[in-house]
Coordinates of C-alpha atoms and ligand atoms in Angstrom, one line a residue:
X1 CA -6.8 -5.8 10.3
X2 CA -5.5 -6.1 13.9
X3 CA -4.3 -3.9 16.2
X4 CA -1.7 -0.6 15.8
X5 CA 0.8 0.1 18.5
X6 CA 2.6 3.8 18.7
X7 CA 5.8 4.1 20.0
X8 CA 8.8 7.3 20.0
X9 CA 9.8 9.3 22.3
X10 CA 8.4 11.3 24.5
X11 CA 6.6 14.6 23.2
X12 CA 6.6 12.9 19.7
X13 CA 2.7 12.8 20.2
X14 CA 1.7 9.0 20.3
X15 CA -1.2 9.7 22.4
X16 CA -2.8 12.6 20.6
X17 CA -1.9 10.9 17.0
X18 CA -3.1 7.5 18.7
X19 CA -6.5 9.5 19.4
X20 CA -6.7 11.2 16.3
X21 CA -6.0 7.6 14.1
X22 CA -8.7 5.8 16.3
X23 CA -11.5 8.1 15.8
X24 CA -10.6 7.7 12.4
X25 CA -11.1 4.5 12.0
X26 CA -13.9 3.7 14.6
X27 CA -12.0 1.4 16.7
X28 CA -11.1 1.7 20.5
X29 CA -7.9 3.4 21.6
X30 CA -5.5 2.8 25.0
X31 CA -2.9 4.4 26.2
X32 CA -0.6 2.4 28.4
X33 CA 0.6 4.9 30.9
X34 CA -2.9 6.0 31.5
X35 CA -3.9 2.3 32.0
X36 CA -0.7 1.9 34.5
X37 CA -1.9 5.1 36.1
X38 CA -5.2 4.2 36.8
X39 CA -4.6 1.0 38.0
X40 CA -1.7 2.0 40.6
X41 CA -3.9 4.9 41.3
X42 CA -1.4 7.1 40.9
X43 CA 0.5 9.5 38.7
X44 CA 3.5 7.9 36.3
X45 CA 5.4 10.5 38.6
X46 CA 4.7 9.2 41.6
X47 CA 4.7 5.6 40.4
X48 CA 8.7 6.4 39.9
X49 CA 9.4 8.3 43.2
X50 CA 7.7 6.0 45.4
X51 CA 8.5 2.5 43.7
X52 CA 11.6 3.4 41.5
X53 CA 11.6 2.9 37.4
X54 CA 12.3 -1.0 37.9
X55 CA 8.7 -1.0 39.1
X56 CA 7.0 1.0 36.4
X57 CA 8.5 -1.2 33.8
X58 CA 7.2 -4.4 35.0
X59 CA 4.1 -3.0 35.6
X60 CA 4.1 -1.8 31.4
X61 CA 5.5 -5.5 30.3
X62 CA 2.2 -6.8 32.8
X63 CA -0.2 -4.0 30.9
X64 CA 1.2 -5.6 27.2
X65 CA 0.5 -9.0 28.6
X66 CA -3.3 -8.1 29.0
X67 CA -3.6 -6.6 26.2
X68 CA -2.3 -9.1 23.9
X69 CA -4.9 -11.5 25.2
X70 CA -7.8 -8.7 24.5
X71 CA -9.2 -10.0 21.0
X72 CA -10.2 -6.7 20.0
X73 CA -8.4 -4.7 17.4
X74 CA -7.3 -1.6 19.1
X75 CA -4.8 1.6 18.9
X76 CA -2.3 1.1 21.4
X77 CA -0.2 4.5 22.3
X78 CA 2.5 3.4 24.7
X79 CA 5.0 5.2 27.1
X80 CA 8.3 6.1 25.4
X81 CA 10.6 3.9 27.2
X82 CA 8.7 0.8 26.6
X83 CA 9.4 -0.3 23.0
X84 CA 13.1 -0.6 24.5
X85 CA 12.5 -4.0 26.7
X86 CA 13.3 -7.0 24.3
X87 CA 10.5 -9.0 26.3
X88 CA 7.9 -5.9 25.2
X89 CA 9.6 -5.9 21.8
X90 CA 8.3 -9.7 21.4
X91 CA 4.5 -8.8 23.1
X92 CA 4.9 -5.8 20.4
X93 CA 4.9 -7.9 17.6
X94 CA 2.2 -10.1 18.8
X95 CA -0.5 -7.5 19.4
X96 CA -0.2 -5.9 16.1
X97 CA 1.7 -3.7 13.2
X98 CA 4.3 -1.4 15.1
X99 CA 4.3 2.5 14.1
X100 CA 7.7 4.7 15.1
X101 CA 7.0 8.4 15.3
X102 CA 10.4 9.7 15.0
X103 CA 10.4 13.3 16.1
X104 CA 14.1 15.9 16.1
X105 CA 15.1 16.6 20.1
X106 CA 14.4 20.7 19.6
X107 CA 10.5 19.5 18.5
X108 CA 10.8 17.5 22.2
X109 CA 12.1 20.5 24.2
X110 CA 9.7 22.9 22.6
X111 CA 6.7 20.3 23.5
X112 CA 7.5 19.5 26.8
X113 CA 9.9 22.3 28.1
X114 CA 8.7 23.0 31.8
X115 CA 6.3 19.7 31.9
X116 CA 6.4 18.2 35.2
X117 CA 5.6 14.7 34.0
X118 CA 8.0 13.4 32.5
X119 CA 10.8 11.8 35.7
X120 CA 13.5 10.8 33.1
X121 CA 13.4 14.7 31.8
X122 CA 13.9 16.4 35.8
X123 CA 16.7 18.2 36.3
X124 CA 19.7 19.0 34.7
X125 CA 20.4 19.9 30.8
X126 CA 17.2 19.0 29.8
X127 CA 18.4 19.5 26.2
X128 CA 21.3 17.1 26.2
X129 CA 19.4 15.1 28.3
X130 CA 16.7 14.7 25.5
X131 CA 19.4 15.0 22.4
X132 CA 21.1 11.7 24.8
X133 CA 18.4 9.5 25.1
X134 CA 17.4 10.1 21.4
X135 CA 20.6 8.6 20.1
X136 CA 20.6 5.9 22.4
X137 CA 16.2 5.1 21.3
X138 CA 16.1 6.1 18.0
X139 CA 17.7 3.0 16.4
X140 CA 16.2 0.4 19.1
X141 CA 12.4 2.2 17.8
X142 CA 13.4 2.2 14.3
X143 CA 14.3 -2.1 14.7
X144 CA 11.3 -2.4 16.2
X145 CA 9.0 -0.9 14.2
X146 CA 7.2 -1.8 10.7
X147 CA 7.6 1.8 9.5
X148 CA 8.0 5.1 10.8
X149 CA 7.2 8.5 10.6
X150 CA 8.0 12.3 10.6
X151 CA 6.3 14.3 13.5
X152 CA 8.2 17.5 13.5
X153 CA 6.1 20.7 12.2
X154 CA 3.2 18.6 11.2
X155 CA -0.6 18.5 12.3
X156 CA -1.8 15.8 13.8
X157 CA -4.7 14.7 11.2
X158 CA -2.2 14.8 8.4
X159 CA 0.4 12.3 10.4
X160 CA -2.8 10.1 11.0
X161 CA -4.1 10.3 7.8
X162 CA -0.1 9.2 6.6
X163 CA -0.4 6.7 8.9
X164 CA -3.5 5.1 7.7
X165 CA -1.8 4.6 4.2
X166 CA 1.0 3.5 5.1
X167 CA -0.4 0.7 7.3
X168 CA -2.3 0.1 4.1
X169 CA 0.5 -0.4 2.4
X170 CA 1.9 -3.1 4.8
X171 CA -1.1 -5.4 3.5
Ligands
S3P201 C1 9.0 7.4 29.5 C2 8.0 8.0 28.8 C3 6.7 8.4 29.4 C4 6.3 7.5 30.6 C5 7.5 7.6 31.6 C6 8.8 7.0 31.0 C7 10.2 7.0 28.9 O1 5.6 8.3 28.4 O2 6.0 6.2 30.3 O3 7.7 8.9 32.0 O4 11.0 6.2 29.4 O5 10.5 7.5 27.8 P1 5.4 9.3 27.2 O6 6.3 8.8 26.1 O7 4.0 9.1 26.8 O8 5.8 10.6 27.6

């Protein structure tokens, strides 16, 4: 069947639908900012304030390069700036079927309002900030992906279960 890769924005839940779609199914999940983490040793965080973004996203094209020689079918959740790099957009395609979770900026803000974790989100109008980056990503994830789907005011089994068909219907 091969593998599934999440991408969307952040807050739109890749990594808890990820999970959720996994377990489902029986087959292993990763996350890629969890993978970058352990492997710097180090928080996405402080990955940005002590080596600068430019760092971070070679380190997630490097991460996509192991992973598409891993023969295993796999989940992949990834960090929501990643899908944007044409070089990932190619190592996207080759690891698997792409899934968009779009999600609505309020959704965002409510999920993440006051989370530390998230560097590009620091500071400022964290509203327009989010509503800014949104129209900038949306159309780049919705290119990229093989379909998409609806996060906002839904549980997580029922966007996995979704998703599970409509990777069925791909076939
Ligand atoms: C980023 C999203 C984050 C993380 C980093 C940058 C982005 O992942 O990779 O903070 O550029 O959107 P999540 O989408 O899991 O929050």
């Amino acid at each position: 069947m091969g593998s599934v890769i999440l991408i969307g924005f952040m807050g739109a839940g890749k990594t808890t639908v990820g999970r959720a779609y996994a377990k489902s199914m029986g087959i292993p999940f990763a996350d890629t900012d969890d993978l970058i983490e352990k492997e710097a040793g180090m928080t996405v965080s402080e990955i940005f304030e002590s080596r600068g973004e430019g760092e971070f996203r070679k380190m997630e094209t490097a991460v996509l390069c192991r992973l598409r020689t891993d023969k295993g079918e796999k989940v992949i959740s990834t960090g929501g700036g990643l899908a944007l790099r044409e070089e990932n957009q190619k190592l996207l395609r080759d690891i698997g079927r792409v899934a968009f979770l779009s999600v609505r900026p309020e959704t965002v803000l409510k999920r993440l309002e006051g989370d530390a974790s998230r560097p590009l989100l620091r500071g400022g109008d964290v509203k327009e900030r989010i509503e800014n980056l949104l129209l900038l990503r949306d159309p780049i994830y919705q290119k990229v992906a093989d379909l998409s789907l609806r996060v906002d005011d839904r549980q997580v089994d029922e966007i996995a279960k979704e998703l599970a068909e409509r990777l069925g219907e791909l076939k």
